[in-house]
mmCIF file of C-alpha atoms in Angstrom:
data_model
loop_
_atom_site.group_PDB
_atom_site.id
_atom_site.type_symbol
_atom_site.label_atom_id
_atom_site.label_comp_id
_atom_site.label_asym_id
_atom_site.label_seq_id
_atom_site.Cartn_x
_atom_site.Cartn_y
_atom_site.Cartn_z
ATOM 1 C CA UNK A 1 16.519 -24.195 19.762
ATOM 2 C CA UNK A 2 15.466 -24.462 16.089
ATOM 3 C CA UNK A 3 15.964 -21.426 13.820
ATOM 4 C CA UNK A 4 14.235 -20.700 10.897
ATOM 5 C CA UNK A 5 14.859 -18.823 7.624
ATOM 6 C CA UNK A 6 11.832 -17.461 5.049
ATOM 7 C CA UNK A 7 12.168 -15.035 2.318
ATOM 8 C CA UNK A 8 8.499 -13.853 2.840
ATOM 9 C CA UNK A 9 5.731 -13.505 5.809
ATOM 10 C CA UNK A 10 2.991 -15.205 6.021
ATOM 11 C CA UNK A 11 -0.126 -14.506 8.727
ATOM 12 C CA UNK A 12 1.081 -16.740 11.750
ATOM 13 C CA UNK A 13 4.557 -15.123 11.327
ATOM 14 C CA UNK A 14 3.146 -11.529 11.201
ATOM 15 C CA UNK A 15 1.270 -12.594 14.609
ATOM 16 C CA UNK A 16 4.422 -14.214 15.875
ATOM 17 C CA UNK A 17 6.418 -11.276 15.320
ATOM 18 C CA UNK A 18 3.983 -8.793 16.277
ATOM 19 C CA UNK A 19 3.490 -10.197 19.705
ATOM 20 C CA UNK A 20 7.294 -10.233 20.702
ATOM 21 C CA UNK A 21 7.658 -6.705 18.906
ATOM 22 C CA UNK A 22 5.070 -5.524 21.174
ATOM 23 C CA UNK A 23 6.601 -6.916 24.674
ATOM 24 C CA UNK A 24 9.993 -5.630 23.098
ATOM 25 C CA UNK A 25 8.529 -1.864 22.538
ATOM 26 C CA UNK A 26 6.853 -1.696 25.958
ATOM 27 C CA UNK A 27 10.207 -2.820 27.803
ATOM 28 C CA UNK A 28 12.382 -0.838 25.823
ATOM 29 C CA UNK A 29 10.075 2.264 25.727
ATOM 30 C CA UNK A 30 10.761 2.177 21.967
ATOM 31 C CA UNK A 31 8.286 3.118 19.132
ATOM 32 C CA UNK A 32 8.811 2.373 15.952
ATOM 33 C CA UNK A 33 6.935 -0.226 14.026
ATOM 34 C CA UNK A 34 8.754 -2.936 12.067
ATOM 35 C CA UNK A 35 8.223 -2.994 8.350
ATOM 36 C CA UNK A 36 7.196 -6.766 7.483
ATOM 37 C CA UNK A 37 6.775 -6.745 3.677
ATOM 38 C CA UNK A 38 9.337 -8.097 1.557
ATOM 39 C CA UNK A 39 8.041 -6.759 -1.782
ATOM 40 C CA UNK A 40 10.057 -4.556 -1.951
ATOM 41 C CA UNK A 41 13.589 -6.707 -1.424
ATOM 42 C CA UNK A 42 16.012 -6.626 -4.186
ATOM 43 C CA UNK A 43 15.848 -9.933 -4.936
ATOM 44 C CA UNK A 44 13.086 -11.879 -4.339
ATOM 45 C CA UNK A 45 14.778 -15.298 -3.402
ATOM 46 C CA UNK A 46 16.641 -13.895 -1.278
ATOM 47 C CA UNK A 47 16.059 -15.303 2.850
ATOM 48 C CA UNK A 48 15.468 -11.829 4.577
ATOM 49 C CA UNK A 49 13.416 -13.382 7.860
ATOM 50 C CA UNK A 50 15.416 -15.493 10.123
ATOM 51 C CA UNK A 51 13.014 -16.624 13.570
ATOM 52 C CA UNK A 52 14.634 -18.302 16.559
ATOM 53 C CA UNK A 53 12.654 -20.336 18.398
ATOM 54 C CA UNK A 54 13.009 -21.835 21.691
ATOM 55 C CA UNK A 55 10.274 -24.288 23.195
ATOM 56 C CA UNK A 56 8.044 -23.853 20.212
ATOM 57 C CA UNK A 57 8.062 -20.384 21.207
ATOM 58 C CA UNK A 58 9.213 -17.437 19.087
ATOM 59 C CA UNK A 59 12.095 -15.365 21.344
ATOM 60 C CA UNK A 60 14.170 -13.822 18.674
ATOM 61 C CA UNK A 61 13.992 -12.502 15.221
ATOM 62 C CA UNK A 62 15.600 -9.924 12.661
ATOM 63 C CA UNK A 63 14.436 -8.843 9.300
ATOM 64 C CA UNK A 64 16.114 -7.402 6.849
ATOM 65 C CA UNK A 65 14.982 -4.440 4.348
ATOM 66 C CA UNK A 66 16.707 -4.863 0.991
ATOM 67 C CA UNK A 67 15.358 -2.313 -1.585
ATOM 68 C CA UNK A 68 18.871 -2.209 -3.479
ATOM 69 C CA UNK A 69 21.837 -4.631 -3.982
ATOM 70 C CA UNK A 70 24.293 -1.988 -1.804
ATOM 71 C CA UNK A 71 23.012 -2.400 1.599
ATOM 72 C CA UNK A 72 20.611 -4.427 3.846
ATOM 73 C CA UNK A 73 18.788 -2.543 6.786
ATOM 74 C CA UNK A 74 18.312 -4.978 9.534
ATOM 75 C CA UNK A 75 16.105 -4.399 12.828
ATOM 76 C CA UNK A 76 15.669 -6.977 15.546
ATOM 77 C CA UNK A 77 14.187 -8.073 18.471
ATOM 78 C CA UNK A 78 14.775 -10.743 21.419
ATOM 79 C CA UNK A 79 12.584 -11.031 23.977
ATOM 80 C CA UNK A 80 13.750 -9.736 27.157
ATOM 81 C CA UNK A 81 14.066 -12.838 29.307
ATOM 82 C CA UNK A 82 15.477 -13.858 25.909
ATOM 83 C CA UNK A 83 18.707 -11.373 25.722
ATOM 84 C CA UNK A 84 22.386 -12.205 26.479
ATOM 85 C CA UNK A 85 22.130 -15.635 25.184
ATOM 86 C CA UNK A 86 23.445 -15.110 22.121
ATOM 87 C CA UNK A 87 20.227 -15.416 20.233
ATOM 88 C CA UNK A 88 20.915 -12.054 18.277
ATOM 89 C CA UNK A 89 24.581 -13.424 17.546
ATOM 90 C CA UNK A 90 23.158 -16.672 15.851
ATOM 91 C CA UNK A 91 20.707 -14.835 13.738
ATOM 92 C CA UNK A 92 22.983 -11.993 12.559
ATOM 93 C CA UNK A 93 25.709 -14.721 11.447
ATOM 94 C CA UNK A 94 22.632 -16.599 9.210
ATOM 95 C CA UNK A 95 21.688 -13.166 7.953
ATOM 96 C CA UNK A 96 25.556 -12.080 7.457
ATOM 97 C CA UNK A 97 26.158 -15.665 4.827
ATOM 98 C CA UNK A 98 22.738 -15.113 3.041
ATOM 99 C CA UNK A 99 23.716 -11.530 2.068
ATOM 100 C CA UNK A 100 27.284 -13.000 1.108
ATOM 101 C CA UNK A 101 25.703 -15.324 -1.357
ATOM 102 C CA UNK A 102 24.003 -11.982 -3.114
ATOM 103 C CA UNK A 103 27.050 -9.477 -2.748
ATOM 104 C CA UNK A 104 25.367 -7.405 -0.377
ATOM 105 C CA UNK A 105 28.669 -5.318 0.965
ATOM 106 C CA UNK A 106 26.788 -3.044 3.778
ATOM 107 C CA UNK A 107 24.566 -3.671 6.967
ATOM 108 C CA UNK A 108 22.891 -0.940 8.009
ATOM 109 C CA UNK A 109 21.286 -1.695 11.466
ATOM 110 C CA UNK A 110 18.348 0.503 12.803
ATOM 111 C CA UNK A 111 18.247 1.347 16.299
ATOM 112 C CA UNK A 112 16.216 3.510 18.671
ATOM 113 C CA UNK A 113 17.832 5.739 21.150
ATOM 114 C CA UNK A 114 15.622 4.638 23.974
ATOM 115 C CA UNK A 115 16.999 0.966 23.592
ATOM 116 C CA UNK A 116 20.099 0.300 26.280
ATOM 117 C CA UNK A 117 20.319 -2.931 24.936
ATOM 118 C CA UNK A 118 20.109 -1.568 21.809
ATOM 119 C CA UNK A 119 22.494 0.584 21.754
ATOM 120 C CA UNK A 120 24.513 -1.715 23.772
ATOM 121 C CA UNK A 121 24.780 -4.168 21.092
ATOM 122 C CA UNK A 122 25.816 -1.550 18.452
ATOM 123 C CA UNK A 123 28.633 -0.364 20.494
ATOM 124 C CA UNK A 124 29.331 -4.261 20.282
ATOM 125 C CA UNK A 125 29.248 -4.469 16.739
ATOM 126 C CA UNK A 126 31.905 -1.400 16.532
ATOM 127 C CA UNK A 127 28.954 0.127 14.040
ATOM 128 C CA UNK A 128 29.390 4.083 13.226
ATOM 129 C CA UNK A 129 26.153 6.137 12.927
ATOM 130 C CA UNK A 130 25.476 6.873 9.727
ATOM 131 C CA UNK A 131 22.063 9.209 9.679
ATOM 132 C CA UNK A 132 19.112 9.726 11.774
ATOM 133 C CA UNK A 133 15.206 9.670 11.326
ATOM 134 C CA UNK A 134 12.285 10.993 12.444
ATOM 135 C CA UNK A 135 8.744 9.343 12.125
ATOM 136 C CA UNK A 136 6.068 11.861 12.066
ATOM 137 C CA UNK A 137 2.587 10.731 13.085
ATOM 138 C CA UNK A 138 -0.498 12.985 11.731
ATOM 139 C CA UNK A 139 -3.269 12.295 13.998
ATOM 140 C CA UNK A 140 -6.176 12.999 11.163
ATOM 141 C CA UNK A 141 -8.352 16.101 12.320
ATOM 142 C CA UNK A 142 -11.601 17.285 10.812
ATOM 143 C CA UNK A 143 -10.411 20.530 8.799
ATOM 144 C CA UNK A 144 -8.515 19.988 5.519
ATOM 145 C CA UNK A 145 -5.021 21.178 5.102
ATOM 146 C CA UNK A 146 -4.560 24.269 2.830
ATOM 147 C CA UNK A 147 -1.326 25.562 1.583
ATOM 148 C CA UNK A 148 -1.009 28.922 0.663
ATOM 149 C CA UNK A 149 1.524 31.741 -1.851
ATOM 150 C CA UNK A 150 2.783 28.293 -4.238
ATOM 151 C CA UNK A 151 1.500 27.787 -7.582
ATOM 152 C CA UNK A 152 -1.379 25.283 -7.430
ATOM 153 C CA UNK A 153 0.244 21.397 -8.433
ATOM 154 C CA UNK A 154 -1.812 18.248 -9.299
ATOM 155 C CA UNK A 155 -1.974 15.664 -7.768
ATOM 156 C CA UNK A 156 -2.607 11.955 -9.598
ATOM 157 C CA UNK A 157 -2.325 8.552 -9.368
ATOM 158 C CA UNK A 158 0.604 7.696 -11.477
ATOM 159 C CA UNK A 159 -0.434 5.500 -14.354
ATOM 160 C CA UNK A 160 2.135 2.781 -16.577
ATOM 161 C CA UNK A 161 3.094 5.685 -19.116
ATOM 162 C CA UNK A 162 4.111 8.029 -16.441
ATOM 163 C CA UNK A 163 6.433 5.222 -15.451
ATOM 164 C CA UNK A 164 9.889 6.032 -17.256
ATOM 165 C CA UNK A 165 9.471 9.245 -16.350
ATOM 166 C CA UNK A 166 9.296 8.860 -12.628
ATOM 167 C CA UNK A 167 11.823 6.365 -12.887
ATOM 168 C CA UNK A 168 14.148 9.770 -13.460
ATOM 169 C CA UNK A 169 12.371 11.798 -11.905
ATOM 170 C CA UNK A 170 13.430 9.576 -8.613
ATOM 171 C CA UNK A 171 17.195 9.166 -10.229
ATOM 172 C CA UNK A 172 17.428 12.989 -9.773
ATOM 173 C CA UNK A 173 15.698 13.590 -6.470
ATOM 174 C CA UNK A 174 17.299 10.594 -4.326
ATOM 175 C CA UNK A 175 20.614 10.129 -6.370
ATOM 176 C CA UNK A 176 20.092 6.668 -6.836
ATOM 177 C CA UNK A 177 21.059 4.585 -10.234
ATOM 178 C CA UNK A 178 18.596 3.596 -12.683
ATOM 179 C CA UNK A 179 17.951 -0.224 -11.641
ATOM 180 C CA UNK A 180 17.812 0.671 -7.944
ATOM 181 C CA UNK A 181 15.475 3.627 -8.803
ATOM 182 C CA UNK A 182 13.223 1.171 -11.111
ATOM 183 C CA UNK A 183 13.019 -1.952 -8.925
ATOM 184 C CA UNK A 184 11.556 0.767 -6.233
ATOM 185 C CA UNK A 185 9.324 2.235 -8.329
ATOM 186 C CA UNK A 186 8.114 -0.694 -10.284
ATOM 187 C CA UNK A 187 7.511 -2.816 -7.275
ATOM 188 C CA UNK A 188 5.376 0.281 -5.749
ATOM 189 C CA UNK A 189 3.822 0.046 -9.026
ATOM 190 C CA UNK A 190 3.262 -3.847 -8.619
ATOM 191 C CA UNK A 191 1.899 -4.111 -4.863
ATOM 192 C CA UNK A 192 -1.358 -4.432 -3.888
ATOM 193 C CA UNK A 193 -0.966 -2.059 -0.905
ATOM 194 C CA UNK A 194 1.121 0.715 -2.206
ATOM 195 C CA UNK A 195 0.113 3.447 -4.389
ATOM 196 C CA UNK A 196 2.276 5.965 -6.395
ATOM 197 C CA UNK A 197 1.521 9.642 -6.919
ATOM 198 C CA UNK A 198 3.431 11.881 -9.502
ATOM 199 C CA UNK A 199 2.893 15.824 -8.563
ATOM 200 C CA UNK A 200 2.427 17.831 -12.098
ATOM 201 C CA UNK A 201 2.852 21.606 -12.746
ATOM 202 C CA UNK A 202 1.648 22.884 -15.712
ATOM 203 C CA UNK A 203 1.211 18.816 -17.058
ATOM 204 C CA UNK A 204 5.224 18.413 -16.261
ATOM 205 C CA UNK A 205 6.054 16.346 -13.926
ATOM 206 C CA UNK A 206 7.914 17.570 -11.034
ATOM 207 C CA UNK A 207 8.302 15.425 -8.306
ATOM 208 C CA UNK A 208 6.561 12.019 -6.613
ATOM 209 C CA UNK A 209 5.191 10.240 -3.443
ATOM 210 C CA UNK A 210 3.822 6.671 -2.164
ATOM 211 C CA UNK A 211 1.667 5.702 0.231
ATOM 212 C CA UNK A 212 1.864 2.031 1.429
ATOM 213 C CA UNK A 213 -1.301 0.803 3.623
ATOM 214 C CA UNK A 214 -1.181 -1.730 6.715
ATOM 215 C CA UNK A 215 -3.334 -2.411 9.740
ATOM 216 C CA UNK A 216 -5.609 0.505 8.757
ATOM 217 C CA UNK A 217 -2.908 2.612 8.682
ATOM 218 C CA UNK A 218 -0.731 4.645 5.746
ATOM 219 C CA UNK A 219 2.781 5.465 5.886
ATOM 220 C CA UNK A 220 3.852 8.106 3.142
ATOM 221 C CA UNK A 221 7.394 7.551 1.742
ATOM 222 C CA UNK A 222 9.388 8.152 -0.798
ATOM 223 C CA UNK A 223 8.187 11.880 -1.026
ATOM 224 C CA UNK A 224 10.496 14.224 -3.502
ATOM 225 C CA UNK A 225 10.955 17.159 -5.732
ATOM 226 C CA UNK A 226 13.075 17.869 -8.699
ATOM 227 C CA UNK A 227 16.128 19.691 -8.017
ATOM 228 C CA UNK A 228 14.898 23.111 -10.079
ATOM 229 C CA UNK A 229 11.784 23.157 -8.299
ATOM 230 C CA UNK A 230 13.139 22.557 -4.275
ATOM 231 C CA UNK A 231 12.470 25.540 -1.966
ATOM 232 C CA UNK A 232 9.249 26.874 -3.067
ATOM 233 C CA UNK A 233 6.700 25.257 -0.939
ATOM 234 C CA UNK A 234 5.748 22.031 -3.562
ATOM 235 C CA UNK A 235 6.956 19.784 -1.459
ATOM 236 C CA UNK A 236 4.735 20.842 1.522
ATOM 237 C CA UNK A 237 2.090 21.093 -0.650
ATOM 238 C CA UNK A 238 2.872 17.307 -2.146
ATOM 239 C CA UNK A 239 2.570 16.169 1.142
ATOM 240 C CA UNK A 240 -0.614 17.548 2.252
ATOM 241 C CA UNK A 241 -2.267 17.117 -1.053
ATOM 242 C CA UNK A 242 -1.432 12.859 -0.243
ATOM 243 C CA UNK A 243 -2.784 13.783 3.021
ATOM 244 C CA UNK A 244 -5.796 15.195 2.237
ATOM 245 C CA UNK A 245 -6.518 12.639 -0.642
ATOM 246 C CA UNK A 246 -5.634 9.685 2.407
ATOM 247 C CA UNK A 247 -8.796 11.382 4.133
ATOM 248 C CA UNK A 248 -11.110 11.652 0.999
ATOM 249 C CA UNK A 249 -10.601 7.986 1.022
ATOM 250 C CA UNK A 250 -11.568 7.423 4.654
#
């Protein structure tokens, strides 16, 4: 048994992990996708990838999401031949000293309802369920999406100047304090496959989104609107003005 620690992915990982992902989401009937991209980790240096392997053959992993210095979201996966071996124990005690060394005080551990195991081994761990969410999959048709009876916003590509701004813009919409709001935004700002959008009315800016792009695929995230400006329809019309500019783009 060798077990292995990375602080980033690389393309023989990624296949690696996809493979046993895939065996683990057909047995479990699960179907969310995990999110391999440490960009957007707290701190960089930090080992968020720990890969057990037995035979030369990867049979357990767990990753770990770290976009602020308060908590680490960790999701994992052991092959199901694999399970009741203690595999899962081994990796969660690496992960549990590296986010010691970075006073990381909170796990957060992400787990489908479909998964027995799953939910087996969080009864284990004594965790309490904190919130729950949904991922909504738009399946692209033909005909573009029109919002009506909301003043008209605009939608654009936010650009280095407009960066303070959302920077507080995202303080006040997700509650968050100002270095965890600007190492999310400015590493959005940074990657190669992520792009941020800053919704304007009347040239002020009122609220935000990003799009992040894998597999020939986009996930929208960290979609908001300012406090004043909640419950009349902009942030529908946010979303489907991403949406429709997603399809522009092919």
């Amino acid at each position: 048994m060798e077990i292995r620690k990375l602080t980033k992915f690389n393309e023989k990982v990624i296949k690696e992990i996809r493979e046993v992902e895939g065996i683990c989401k057909n047995h479990d009937g699960v179907n969310g996708n995990l999110f391999l991209d440490t960009s957007m980790n707290f701190h960089q240096d930090i080992n968020s990838i720990f890969l057990l392997y037995k035979d030369n053959r990867l049979v357990s992993l767990l990753t770990m999401f770290i976009p602020m210095n308060e908590e680490a979201e960790i999701s994992a996966y052991t092959l199901p031949e694999y399970r009741r071996k203690g595999y899962f124990n081994r990796l969660l005690e690496e992960a549990i000293e590296e986010v010691k060394k970075y006073h990381i005080p909170h796990l957060m551990f992400i787990c489908e309802p479909e998964s027995d195991d799953g939910l087996e081994t969080i009864k284990k761990l004594n965790a309490e369920l904190d919130f729950t969410e949904y991922s909504l999959r738009y399946n692209n048709p033909s005909s573009e999406m029109k919002i009506e009876n909301v003043p008209n916003i605009s939608l654009q590509r936010a650009e280095q100047n407009d960066l303070d701004g959302i920077i507080h813009l995202s303080q006040e919409i997700f509650n968050d304090d100002y270095e965890v709001a600007k190492s999310i935004i400015t590493k959005t700002f940074e990657a190669n496959n992520r792009v941020q959008y800053v919704a304007k009315l009347e040239g002020k800016r009122i609220g935000i989104g990003s799009v992040s792009f894998e597999n020939n695929e986009a996930s929208i995230f960290g979609i908001g609107v300012s406090q004043k400006y909640q419950g009349k329809g902009f942030g529908r019309e946010l979303i489907m003005l991403i949406i429709n500019e997603l399809k522009r783009k092919g």
